CSV table of C-alpha atoms in Angstrom, one decimal:
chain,number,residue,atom,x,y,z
N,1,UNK,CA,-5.3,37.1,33.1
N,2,UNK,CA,-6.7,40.2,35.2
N,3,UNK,CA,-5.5,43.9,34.6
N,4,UNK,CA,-3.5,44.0,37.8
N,5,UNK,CA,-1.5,41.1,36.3
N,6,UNK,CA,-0.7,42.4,32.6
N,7,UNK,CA,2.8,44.0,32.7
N,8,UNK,CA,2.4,48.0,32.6
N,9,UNK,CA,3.6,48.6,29.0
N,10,UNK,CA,1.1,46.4,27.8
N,11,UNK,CA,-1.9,47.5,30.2
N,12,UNK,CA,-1.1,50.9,28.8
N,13,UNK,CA,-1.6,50.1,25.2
N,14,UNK,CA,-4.0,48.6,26.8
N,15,UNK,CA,-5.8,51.3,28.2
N,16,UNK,CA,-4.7,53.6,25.3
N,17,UNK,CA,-6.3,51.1,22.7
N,18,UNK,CA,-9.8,51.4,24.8
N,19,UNK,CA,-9.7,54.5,25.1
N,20,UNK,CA,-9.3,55.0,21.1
N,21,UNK,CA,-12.2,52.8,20.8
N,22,UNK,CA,-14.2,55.2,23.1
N,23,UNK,CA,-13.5,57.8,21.2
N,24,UNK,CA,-14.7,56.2,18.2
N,25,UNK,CA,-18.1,55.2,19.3
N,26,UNK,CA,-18.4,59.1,21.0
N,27,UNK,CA,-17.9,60.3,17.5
N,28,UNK,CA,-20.3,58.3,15.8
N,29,UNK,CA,-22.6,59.1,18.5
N,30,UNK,CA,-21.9,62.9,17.9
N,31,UNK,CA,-22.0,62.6,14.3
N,32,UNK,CA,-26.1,60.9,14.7
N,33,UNK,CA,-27.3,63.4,17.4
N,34,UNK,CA,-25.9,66.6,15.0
N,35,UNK,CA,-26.8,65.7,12.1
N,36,UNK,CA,-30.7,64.9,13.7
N,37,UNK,CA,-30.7,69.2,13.2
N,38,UNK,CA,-29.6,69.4,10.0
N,39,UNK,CA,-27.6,67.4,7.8
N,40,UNK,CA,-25.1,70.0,7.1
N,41,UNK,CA,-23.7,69.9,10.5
N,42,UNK,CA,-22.6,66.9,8.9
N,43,UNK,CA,-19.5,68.6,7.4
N,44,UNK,CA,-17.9,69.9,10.8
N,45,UNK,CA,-18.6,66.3,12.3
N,46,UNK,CA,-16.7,64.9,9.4
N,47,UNK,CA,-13.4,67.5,10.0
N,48,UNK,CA,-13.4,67.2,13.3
N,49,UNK,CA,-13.5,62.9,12.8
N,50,UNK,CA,-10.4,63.3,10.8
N,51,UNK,CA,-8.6,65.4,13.5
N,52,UNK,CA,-9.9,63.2,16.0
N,53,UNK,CA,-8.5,60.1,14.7
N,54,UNK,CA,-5.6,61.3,12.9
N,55,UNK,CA,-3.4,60.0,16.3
N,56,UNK,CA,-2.2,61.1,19.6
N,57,UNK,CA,-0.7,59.9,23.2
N,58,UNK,CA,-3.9,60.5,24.5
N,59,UNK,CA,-1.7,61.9,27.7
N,60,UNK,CA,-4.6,63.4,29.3
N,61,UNK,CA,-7.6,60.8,29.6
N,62,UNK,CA,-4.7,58.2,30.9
N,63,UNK,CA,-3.4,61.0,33.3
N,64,UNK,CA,-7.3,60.9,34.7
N,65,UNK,CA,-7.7,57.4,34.5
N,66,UNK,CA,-4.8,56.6,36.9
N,67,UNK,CA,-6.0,59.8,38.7
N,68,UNK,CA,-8.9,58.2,39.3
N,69,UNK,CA,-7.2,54.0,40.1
N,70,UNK,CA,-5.4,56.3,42.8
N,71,UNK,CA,-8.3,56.0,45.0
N,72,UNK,CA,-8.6,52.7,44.9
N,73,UNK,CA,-11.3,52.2,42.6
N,74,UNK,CA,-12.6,49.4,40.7
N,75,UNK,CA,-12.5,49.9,36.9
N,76,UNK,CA,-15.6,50.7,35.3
N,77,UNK,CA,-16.8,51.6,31.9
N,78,UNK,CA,-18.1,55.0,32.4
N,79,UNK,CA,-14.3,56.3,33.8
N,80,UNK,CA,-13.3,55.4,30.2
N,81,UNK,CA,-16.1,57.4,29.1
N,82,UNK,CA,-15.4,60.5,31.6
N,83,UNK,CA,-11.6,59.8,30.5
N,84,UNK,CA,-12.9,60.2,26.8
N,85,UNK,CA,-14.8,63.6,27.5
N,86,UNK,CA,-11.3,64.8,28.5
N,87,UNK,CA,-9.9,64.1,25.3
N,88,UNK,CA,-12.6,65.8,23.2
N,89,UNK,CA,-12.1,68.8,25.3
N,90,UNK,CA,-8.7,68.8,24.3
N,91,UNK,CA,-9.7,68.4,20.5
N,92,UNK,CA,-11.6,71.3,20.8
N,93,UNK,CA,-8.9,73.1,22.1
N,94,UNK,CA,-6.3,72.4,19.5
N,95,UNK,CA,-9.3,73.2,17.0
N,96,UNK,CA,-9.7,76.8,18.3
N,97,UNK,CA,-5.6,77.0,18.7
N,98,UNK,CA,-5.0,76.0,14.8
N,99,UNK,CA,-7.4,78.7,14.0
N,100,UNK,CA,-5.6,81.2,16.3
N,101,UNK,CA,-2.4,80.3,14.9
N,102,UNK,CA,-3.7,80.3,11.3
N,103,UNK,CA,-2.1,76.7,11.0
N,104,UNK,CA,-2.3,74.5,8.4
N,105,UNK,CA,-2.1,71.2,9.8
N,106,UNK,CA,-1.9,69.1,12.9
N,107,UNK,CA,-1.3,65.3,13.8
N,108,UNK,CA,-0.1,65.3,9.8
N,109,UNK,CA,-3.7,66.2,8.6
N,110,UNK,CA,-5.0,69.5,7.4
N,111,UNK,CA,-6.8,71.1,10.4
N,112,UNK,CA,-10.4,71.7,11.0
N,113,UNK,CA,-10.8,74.5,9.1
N,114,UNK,CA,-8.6,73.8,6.3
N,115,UNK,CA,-10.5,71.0,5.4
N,116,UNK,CA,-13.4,73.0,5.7
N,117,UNK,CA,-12.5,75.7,3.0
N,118,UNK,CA,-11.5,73.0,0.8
N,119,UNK,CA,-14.5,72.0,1.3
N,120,UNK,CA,-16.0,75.4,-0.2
N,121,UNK,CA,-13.6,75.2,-2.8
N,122,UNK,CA,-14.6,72.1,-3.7
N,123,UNK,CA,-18.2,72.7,-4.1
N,124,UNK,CA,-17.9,76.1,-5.8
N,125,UNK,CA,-19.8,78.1,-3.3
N,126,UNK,CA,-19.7,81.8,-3.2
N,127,UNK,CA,-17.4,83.8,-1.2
N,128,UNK,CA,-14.5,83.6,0.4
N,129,UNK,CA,-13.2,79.9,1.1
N,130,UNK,CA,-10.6,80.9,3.5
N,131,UNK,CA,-13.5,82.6,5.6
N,132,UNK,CA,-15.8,80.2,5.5
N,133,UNK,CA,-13.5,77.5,7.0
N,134,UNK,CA,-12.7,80.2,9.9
N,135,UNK,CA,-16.1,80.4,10.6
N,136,UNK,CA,-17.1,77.2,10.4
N,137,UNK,CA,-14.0,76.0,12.2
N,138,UNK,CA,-15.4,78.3,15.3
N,139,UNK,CA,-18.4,76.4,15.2
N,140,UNK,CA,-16.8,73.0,15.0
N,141,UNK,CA,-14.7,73.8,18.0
N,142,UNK,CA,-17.9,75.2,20.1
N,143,UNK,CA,-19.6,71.8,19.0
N,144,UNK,CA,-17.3,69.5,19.8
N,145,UNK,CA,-16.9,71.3,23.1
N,146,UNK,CA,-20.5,70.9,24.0
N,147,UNK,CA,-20.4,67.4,23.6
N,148,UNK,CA,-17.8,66.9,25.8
N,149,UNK,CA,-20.0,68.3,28.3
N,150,UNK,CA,-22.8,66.3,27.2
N,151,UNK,CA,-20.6,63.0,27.7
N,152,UNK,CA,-19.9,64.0,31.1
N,153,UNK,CA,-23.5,64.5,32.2
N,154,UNK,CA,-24.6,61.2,31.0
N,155,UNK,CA,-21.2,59.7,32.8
N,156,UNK,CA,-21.2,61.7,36.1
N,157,UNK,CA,-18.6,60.1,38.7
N,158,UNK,CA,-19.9,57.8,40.9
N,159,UNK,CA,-20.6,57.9,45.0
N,160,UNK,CA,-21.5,61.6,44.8
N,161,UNK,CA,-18.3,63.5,43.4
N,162,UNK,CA,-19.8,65.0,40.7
N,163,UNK,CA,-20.2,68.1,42.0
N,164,UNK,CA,-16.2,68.6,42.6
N,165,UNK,CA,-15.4,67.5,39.5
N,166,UNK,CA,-17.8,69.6,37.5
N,167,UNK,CA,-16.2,72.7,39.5
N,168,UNK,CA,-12.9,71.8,39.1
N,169,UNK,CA,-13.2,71.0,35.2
N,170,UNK,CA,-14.7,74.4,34.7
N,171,UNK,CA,-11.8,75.7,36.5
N,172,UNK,CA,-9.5,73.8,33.8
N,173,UNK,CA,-11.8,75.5,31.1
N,174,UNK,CA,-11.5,78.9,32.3
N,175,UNK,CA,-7.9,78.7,32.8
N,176,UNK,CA,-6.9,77.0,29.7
N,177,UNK,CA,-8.4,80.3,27.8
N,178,UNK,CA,-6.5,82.3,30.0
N,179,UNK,CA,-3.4,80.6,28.7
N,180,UNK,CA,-4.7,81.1,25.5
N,181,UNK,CA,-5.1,84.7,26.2
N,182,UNK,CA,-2.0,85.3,27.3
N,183,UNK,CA,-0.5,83.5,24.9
N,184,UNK,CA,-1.3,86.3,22.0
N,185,UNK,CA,-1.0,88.9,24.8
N,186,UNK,CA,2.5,88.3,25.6
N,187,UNK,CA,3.4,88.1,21.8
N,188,UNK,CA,1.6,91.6,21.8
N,189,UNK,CA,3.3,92.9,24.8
N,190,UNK,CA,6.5,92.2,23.3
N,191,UNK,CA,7.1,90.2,27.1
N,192,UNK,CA,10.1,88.2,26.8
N,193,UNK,CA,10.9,87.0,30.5
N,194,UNK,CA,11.7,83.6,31.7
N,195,UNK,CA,8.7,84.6,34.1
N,196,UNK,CA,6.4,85.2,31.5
N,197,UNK,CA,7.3,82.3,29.3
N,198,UNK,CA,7.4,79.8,32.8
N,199,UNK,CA,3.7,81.2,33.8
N,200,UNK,CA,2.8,81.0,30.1
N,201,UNK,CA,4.3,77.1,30.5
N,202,UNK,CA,1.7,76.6,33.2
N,203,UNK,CA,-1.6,78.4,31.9
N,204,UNK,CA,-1.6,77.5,28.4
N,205,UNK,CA,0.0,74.0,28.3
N,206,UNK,CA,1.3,72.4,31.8
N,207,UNK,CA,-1.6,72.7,33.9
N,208,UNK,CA,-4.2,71.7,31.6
N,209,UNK,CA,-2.2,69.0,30.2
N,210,UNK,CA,-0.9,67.3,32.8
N,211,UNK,CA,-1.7,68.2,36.4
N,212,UNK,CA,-5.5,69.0,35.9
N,213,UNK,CA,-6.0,65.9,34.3
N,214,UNK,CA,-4.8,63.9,37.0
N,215,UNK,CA,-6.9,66.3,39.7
N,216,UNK,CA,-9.7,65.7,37.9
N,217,UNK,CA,-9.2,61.7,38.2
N,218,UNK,CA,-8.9,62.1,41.5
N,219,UNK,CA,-11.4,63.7,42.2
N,220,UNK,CA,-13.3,61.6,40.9
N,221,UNK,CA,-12.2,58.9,42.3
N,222,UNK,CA,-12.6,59.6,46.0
N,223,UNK,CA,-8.7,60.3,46.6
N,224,UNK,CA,-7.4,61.8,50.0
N,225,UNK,CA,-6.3,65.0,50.1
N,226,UNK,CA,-2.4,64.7,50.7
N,227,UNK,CA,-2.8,62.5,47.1
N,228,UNK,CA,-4.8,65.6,45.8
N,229,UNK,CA,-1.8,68.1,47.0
N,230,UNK,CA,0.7,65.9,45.6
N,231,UNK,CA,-0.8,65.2,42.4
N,232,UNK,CA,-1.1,68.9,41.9
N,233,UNK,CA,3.0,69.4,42.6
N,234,UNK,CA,3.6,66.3,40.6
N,235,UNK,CA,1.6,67.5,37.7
N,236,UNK,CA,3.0,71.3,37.9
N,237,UNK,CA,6.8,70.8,37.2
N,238,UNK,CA,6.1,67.9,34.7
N,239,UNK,CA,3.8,70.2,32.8
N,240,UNK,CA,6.2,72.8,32.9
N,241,UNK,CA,8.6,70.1,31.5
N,242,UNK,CA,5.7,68.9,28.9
N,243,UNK,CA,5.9,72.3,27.3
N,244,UNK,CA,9.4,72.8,27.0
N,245,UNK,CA,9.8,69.7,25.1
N,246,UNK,CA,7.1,71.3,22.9
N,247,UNK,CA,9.0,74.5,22.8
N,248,UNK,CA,12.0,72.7,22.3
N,249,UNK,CA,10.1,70.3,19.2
N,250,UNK,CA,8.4,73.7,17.6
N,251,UNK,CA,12.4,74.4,16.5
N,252,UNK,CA,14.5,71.5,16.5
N,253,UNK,CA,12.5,69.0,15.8
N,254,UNK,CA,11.1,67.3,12.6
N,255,UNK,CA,7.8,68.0,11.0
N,256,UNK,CA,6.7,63.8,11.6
N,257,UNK,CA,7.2,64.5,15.7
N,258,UNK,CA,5.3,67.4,15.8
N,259,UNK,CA,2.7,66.7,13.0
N,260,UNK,CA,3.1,70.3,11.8
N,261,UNK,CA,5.9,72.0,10.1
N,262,UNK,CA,8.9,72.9,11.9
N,263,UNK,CA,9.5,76.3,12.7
N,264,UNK,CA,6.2,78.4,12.9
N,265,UNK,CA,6.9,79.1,16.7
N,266,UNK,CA,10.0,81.4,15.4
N,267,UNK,CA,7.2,82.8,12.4
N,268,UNK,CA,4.7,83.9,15.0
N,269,UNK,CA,6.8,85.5,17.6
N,270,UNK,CA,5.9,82.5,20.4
N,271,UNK,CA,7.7,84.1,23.9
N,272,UNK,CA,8.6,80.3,24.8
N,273,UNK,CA,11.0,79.2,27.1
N,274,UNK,CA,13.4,79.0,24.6
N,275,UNK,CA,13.2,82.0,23.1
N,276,UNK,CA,13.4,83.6,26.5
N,277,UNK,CA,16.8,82.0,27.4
N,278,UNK,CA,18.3,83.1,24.2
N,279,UNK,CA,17.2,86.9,24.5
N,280,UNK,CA,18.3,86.6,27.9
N,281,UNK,CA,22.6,85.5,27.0
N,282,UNK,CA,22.5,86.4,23.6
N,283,UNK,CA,24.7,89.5,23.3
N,284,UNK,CA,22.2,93.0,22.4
N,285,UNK,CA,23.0,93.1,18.9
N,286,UNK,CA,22.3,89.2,18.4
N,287,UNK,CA,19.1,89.4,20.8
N,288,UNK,CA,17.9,92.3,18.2
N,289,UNK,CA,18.3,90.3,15.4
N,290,UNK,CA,16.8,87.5,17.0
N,291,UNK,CA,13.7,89.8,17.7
N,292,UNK,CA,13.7,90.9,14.2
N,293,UNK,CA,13.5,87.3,13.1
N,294,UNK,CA,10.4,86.4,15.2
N,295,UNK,CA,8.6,89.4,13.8
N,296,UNK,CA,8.3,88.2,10.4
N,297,UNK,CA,5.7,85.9,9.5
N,298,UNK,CA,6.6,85.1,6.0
N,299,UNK,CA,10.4,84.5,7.6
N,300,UNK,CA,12.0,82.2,4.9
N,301,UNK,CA,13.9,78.6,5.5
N,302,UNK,CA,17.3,80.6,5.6
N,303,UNK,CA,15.5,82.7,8.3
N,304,UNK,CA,14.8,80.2,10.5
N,305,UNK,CA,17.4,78.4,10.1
N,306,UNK,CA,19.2,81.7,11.3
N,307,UNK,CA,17.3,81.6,14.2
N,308,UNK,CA,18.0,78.5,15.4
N,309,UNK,CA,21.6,79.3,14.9
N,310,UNK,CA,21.5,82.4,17.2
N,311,UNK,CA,19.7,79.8,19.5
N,312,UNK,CA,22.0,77.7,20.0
N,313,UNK,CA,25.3,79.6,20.1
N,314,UNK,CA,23.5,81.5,22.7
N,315,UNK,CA,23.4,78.2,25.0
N,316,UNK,CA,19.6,78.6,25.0
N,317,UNK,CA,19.0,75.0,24.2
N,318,UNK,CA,21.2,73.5,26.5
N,319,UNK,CA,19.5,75.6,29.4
N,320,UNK,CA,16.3,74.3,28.8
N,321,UNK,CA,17.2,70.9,28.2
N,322,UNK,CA,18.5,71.2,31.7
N,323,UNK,CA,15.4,73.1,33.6
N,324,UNK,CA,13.6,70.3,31.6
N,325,UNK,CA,15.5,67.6,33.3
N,326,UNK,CA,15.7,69.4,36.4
N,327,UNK,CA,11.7,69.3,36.7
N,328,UNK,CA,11.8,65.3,35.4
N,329,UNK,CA,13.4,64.3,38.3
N,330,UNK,CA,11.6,66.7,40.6
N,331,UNK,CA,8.0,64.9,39.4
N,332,UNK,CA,10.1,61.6,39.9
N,333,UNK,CA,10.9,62.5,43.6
N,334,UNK,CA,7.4,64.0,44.1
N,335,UNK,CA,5.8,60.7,42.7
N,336,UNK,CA,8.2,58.3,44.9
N,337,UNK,CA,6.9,60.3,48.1
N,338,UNK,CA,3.0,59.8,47.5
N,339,UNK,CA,1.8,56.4,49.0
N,340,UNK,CA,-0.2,54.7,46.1
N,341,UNK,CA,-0.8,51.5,44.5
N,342,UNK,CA,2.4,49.7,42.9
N,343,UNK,CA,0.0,49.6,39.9
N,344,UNK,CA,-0.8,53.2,39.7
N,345,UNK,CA,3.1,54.6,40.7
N,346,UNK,CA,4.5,52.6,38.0
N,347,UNK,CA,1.9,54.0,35.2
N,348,UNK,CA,2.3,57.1,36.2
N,349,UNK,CA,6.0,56.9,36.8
N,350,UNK,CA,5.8,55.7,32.5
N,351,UNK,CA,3.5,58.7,31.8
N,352,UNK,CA,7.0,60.9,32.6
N,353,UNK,CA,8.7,59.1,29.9
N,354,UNK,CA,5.9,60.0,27.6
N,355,UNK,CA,5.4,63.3,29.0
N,356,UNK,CA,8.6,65.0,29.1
N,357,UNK,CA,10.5,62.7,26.0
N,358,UNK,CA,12.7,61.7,28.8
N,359,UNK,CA,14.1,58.5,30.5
């Protein structure tokens, strides 16, 4: 059977399930050039194996892979291997976001650094535990970074478009710490716009998630520029719609679906979209105690449960739930009007469903 006969559910698993053995063989390769310098650095490789393979759509190397099929491309092994690098780039960024968020888990494992000052604990070292796994979560983060770049260089895209997509991945890199930036700016600022928290959508989550991944892919696969234009306007409103499903998981949804526990968006004062809505209708004296709420990081159950009340009474959920849908089916009409391959609409068109939680 060839790959442009296997139905699409199935190539995608497919592509997913090679894409997870990628990632696998990139590890151990990571895990033998680090520890060449010193067997310690052993000890980050392990955390960040654990993260790593703890699960995961993997949303962004198949965005880039069918990027790349846009352009007509044959298949070949070292797009699953540039597809790959986009994945560890993204593990590095959650790395560096649990540490920003002080978090304790993700994907339903202890993160990077957690497991790292058990570590500590666990051998009886000196000093401060809690520290030490900071710390030596920065460096894991910074590592696993560099090898993504590493990965690329030795897998550069073919026919001469490296050079493009080198520029426009740094461009993703520089603007996802933007994002990150404002992120803890706006929480700072005390900035609680539906402007902010859209533009926020965009930098931190949207763009990097969705519609850069796909650039990227096309890019590297040769694709005109009409395809390049509407990829970008595809990718824009269903990353804005990626991240208020997040926004929308961080409080209604359970601890399995988000692999973290529910409600530490409300505990560290995130300006999402949601929270924006409901400052926005709730009446002053509610919107104040809805302020007060998100100021308090040790905010108990009762508290957040609270929260979510005021959340909902004030219609916020059901106005996101529509500018979510709203930007669904503008990707879907954006993706019906690009000419492309049956093969690559229809992959794509199933990557909304994953994306945004939506049929």
């Amino acid at each position: 059977m060839t790959a442009e006969s296997i139905p699409t559910l199935e190539r995608s698993s497919s592509l997913v399930a090679r894409i997870d053995e990628a990632l696998a063989r990139s590890m151990e390769s990571f895990c033998r050039v680090s520890g060449s310098s010193t067997p310690e650095m052993l000890d980050l490789v392990n955390a960040l194996t654990r993260v790593t393979s703890a699960g995961g759509k993997r949303i962004r190397p198949q965005l880039f892979y069918w990027g790349y099929r846009a352009g007509g491309e044959a298949d070949r092994p070292e797009i699953i291997e540039l597809a790959t690098a986009i994945e560890l780039f993204h593990v590095f960024a959650l790395v560096h976001d649990d540490l920003m968020d002080l978090a304790d888990t993700r994907r339903g494992v202890p993160t990077a650094h957690k497991q790292l000052a058990a570590l500590h604990r666990e051998r009886g070292w000196n000093g401060d535990a809690e520290h030490f796994g900071v710390s030596a979560g920065i460096l894991a983060g910074d590592a696993l970074c560099i090898w993504a770049d590493m990965t690329i260089s030795q897998n550069p895209p073919p026919n001469g478009r490296a050079e493009p997509f080198r520029r426009a991945y740094d461009e993703m890199r520089l603007e996802l710490i933007s994002g990150q930036y404002l992120d803890i700016a706006t929480g700072g600022s005390g900035d609680t716009s539906m402007t902010s928290a859209l533009r926020l959508a965009r930098l931190k989550s949207g763009n990097y998630s969705v519609s850069m991944p796909l650039r990227l892919g096309a890019l590297a696969g040769g694709v005109d520029q009409d395809t390049v234009r509407g990829f970008e306007a595809f990718g824009t409103v269903l990353g804005e719609a990626f991240q208020m499903h997040d926004d929308v998981l961080g409080v209604f949804g359970s601890a399995a679906e988000v692999g973290k526990p529910v409600g530490e968006d409300i505990r560290q004062g995130k300006r999402t979209t949601l929270i924006a809505a409901a400052l926005a209708s709730a009446p002053p004296a509610v919107a104040a105690r809805l302020l007060e709420l998100l100021a308090d990081p040790e905010l108990s159950e009762a508290g957040v449960a609270e929260a979510k009340e005021i959340i909902t009474s004030s219609g916020a959920l059901d106005e996101v739930r529509g500018m979510l849908r709203d930007r669904v089916h503008s990707a879907k009409r954006t993706l019906a009007g690009l000419r492309l391959a049956d093969e690559v609409r229809q992959a794509l068109h199933d990557l909304v469903k994953i994306v945004a939680r939506s049929d």
